[in-house]
mmCIF file of C-alpha atoms in Angstrom:
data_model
loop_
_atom_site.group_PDB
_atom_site.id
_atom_site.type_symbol
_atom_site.label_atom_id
_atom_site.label_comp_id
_atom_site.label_asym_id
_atom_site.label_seq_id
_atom_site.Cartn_x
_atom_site.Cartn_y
_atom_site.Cartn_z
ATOM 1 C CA UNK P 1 0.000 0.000 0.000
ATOM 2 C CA UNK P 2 2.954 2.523 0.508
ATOM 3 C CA UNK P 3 4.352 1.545 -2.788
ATOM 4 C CA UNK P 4 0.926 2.039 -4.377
ATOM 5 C CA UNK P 5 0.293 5.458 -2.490
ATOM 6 C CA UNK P 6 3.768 6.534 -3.652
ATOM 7 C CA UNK P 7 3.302 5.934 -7.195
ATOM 8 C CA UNK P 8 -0.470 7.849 -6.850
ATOM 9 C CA UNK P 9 1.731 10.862 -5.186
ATOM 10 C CA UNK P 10 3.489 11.019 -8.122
ATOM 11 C CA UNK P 11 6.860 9.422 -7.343
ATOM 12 C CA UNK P 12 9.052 8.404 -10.413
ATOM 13 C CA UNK P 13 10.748 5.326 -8.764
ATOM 14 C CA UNK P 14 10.017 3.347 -6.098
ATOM 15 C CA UNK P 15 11.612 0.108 -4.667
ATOM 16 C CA UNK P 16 10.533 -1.757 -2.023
ATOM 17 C CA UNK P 17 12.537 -4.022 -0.050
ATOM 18 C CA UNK P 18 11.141 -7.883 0.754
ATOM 19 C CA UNK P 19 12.145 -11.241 0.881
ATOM 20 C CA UNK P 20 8.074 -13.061 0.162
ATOM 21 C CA UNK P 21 8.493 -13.436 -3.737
ATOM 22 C CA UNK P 22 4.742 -13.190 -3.649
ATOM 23 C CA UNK P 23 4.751 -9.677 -2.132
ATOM 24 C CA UNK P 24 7.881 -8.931 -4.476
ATOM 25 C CA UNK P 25 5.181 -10.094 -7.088
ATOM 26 C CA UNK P 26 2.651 -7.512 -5.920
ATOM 27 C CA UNK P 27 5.152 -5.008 -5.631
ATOM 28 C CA UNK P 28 5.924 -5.017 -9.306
ATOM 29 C CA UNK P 29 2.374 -5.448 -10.415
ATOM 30 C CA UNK P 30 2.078 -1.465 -9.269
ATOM 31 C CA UNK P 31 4.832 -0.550 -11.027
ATOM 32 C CA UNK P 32 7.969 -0.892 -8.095
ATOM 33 C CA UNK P 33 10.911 -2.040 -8.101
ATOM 34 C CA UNK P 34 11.159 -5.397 -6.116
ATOM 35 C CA UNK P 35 14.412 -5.493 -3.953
ATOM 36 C CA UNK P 36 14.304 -9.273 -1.946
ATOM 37 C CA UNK P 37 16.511 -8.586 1.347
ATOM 38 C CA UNK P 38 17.745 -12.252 1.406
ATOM 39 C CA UNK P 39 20.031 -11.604 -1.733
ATOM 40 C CA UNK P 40 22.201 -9.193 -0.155
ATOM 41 C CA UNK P 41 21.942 -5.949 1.386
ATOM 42 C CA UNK P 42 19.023 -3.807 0.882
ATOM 43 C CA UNK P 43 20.849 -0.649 1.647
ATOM 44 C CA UNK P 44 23.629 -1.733 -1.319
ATOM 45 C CA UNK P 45 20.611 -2.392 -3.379
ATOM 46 C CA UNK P 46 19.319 1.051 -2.931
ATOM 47 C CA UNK P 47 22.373 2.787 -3.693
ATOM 48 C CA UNK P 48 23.156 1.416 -6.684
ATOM 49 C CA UNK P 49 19.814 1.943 -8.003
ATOM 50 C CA UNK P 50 20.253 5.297 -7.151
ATOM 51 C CA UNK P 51 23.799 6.168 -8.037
ATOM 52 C CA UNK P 52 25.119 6.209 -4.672
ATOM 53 C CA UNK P 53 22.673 9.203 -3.797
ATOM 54 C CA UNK P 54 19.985 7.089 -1.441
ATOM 55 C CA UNK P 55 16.005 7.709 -2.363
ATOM 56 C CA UNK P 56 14.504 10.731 -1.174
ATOM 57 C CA UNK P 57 11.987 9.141 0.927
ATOM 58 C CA UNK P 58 12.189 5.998 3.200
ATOM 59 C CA UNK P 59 9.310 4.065 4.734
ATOM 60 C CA UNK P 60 9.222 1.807 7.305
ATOM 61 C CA UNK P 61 6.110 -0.297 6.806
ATOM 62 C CA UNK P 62 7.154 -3.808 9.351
ATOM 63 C CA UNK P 63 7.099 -2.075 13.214
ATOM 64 C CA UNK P 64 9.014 -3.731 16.325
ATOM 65 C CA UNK P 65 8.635 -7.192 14.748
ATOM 66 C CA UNK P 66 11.240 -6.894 11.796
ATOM 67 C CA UNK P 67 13.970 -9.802 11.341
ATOM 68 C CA UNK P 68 17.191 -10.780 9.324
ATOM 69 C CA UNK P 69 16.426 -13.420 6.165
ATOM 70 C CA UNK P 70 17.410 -16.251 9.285
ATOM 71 C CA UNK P 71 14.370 -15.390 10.972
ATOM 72 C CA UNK P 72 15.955 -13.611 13.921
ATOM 73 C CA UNK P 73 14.507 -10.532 15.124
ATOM 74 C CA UNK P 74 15.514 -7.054 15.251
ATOM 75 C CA UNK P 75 13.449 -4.090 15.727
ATOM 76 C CA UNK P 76 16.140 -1.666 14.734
ATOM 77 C CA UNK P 77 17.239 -2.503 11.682
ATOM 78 C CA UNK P 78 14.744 -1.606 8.699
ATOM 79 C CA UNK P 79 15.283 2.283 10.633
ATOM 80 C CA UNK P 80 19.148 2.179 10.627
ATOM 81 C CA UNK P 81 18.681 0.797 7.148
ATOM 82 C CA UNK P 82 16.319 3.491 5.871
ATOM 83 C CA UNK P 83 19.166 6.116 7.317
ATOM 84 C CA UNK P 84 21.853 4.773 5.420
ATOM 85 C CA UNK P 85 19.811 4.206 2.302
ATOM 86 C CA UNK P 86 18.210 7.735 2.215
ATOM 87 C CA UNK P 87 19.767 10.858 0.586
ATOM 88 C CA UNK P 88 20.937 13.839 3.241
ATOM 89 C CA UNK P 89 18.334 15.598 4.032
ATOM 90 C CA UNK P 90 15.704 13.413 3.096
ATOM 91 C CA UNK P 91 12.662 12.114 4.872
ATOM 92 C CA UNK P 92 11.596 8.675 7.043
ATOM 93 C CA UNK P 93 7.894 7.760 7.044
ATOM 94 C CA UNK P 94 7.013 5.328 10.176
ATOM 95 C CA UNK P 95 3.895 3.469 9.360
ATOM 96 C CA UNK P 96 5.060 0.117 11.217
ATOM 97 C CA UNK P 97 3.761 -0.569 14.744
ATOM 98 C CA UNK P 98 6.321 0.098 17.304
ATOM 99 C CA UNK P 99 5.235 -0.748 20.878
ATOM 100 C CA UNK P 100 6.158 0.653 24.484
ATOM 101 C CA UNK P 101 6.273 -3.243 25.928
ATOM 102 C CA UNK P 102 7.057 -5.936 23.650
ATOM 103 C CA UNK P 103 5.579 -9.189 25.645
ATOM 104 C CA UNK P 104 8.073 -11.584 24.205
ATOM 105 C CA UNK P 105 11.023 -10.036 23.012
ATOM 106 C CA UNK P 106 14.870 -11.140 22.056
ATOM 107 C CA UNK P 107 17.036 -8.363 23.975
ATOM 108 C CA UNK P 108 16.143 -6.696 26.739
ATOM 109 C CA UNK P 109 15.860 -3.116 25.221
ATOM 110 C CA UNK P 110 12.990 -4.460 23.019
ATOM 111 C CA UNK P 111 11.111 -5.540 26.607
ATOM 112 C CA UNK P 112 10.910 -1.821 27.113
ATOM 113 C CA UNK P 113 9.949 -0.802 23.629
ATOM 114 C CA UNK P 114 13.622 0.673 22.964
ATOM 115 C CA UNK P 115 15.937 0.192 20.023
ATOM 116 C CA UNK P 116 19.128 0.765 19.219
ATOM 117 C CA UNK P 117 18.877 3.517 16.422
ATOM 118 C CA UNK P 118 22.096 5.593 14.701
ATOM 119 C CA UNK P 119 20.852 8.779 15.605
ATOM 120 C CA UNK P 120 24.304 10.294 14.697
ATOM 121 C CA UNK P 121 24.238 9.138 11.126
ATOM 122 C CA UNK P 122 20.894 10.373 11.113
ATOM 123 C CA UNK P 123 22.143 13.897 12.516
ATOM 124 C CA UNK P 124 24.947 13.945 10.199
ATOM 125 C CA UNK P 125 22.517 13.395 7.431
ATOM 126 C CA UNK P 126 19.990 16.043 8.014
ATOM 127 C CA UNK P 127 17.011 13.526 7.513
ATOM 128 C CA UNK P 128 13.818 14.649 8.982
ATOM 129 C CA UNK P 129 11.210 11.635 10.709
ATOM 130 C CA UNK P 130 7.313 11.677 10.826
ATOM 131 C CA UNK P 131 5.847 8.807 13.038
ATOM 132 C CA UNK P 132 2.627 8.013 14.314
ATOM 133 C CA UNK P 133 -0.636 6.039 13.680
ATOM 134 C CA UNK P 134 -2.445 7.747 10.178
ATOM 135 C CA UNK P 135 -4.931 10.333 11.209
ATOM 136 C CA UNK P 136 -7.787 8.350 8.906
ATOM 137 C CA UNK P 137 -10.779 11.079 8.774
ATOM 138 C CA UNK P 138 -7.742 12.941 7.359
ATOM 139 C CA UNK P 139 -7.517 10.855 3.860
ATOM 140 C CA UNK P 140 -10.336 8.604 3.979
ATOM 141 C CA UNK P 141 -12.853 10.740 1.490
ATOM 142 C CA UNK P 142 -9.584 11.758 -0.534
ATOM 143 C CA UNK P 143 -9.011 7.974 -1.054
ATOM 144 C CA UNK P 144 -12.222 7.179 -1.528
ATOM 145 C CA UNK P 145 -12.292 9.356 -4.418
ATOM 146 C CA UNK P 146 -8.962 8.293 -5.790
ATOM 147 C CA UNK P 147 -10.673 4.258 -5.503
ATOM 148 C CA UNK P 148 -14.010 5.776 -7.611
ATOM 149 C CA UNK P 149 -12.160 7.711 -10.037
ATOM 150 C CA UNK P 150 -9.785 4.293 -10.866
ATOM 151 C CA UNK P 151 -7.025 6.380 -10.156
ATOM 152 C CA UNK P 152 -6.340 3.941 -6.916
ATOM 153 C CA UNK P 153 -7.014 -0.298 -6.758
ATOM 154 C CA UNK P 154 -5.896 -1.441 -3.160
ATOM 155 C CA UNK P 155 -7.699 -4.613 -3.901
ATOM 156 C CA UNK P 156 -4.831 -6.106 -6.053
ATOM 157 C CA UNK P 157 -3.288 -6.863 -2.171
ATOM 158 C CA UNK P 158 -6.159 -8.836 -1.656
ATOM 159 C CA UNK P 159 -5.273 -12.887 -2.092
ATOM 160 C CA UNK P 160 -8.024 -14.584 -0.821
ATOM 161 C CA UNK P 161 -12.069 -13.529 0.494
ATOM 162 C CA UNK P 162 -13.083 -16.844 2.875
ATOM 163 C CA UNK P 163 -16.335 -17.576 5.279
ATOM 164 C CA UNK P 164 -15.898 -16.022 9.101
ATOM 165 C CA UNK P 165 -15.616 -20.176 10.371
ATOM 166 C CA UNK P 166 -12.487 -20.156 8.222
ATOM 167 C CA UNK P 167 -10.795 -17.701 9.897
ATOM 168 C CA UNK P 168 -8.502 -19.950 12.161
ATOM 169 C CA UNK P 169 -6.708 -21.718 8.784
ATOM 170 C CA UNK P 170 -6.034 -17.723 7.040
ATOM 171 C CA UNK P 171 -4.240 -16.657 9.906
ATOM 172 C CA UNK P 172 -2.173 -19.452 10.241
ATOM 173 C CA UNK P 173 -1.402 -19.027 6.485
ATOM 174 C CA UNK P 174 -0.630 -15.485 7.103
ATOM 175 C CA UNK P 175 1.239 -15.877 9.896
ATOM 176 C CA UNK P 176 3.285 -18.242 8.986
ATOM 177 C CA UNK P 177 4.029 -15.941 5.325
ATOM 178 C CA UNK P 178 2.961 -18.882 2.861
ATOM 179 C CA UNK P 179 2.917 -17.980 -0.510
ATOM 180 C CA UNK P 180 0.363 -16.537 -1.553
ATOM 181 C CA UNK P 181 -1.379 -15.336 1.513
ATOM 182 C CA UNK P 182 -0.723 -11.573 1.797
ATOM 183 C CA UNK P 183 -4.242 -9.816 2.296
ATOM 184 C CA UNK P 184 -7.384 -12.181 3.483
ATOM 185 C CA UNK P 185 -10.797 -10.709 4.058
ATOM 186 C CA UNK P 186 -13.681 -12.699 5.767
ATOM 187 C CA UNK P 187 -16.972 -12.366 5.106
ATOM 188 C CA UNK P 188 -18.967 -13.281 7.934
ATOM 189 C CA UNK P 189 -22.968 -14.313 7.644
ATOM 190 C CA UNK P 190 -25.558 -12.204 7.289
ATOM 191 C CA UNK P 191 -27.256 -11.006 10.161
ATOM 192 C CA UNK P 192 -30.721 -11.279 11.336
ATOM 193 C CA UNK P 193 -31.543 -7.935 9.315
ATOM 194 C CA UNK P 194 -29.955 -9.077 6.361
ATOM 195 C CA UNK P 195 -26.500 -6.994 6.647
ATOM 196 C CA UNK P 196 -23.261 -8.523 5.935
ATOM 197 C CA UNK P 197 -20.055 -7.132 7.320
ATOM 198 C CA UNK P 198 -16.505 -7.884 6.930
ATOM 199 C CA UNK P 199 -13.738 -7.782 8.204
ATOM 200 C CA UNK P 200 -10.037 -8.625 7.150
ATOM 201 C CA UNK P 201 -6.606 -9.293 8.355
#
């Protein structure tokens, strides 16, 4: 969805950095450029894409639960990534959740919702940060608009529409990444006025 708002905004190039070759698939089905993590380093991948210059704009889209291609996690690095793969001066998007307690975490700074970040590269470079959950009622008509118009299709994310009682077998597909499983939404039964709602994960 940040790849798809980007290119809406205007942007002439944007990559986005994965290792699921079926969201690398979706990626470049909007028109990005699909960078998988697990074939070497995203920030070396971003530079030379971009002459050694970094992208003007970073986004951090995975939150607290980020890990390496091993499966090891660590909160910190898609932001010290983002620094050293965005031009000076240029700006950091946080969309990903980032939480003050993390229940089960793998270092102790994580427990308290702390990361290790390199704030002095990020001095040094002059980048700028916005963080925070989306203020909705801010963008929701503007989007709607964009989705009537056909100017904007978030449904191509969408991978599979299943029955409420099958709700236990999508989320362990999603959770555990299969392929193929990157936006699920469940229809639940109609109601005793004849409404159906739905929800998705």
């Amino acid at each position: 969805m940040a790849a798809l708002s980007a290119m809406i905004k205007g942007a002439s190039r944007v990559m986005v950095v994965d290792r699921h070759p079926d969201r690398l698939r979706l990626a470049d089905t909007v028109g990005a450029m699909p960078i998988d993590d697990s074939k070497g380093s995203p920030v070396d991948q971003v530079l030379a894409l971009t002459n050694g210059i970094g992208a003007d704009r970073g986004c951090e889209c995975v939150g607290y639960q980020v890990h390496d291609p091993q499966g090891h996690e660590h909160p910190n690095m898609t932001m010290n990534d983002l620094v050293k793969s965005v031009k000076f001066t240029g700006g950091i998007g946080v969309v990903g959740v980032f939480t003050a307690h993390d229940p089960a975490p793998q270092d102790p700074l994580y427990k308290q919702g702390e990361i290790v970040f390199d704030h002095g590269l990020f001095w040094f470079k002059g980048q700028t940060i916005g963080v925070g959950q989306c203020n909705v009622k801010a963008y929701n008509r503007r989007l709607r608009d964009l989705i009537s118009a056909g100017r904007a299709k978030p449904s191509f994310i969408v991978s599979h529409e299943l029955r409420l009682g099958e709700a236990p077998k999508a989320y362990k597909h999603f959770d555990a990444r299969d392929d193929g499983w990157t936006k699920v939404i469940l229809k639940p039964a109609a109601s005793s006025a004849g409404a159906t709602c739905q929800a998705d994960l």
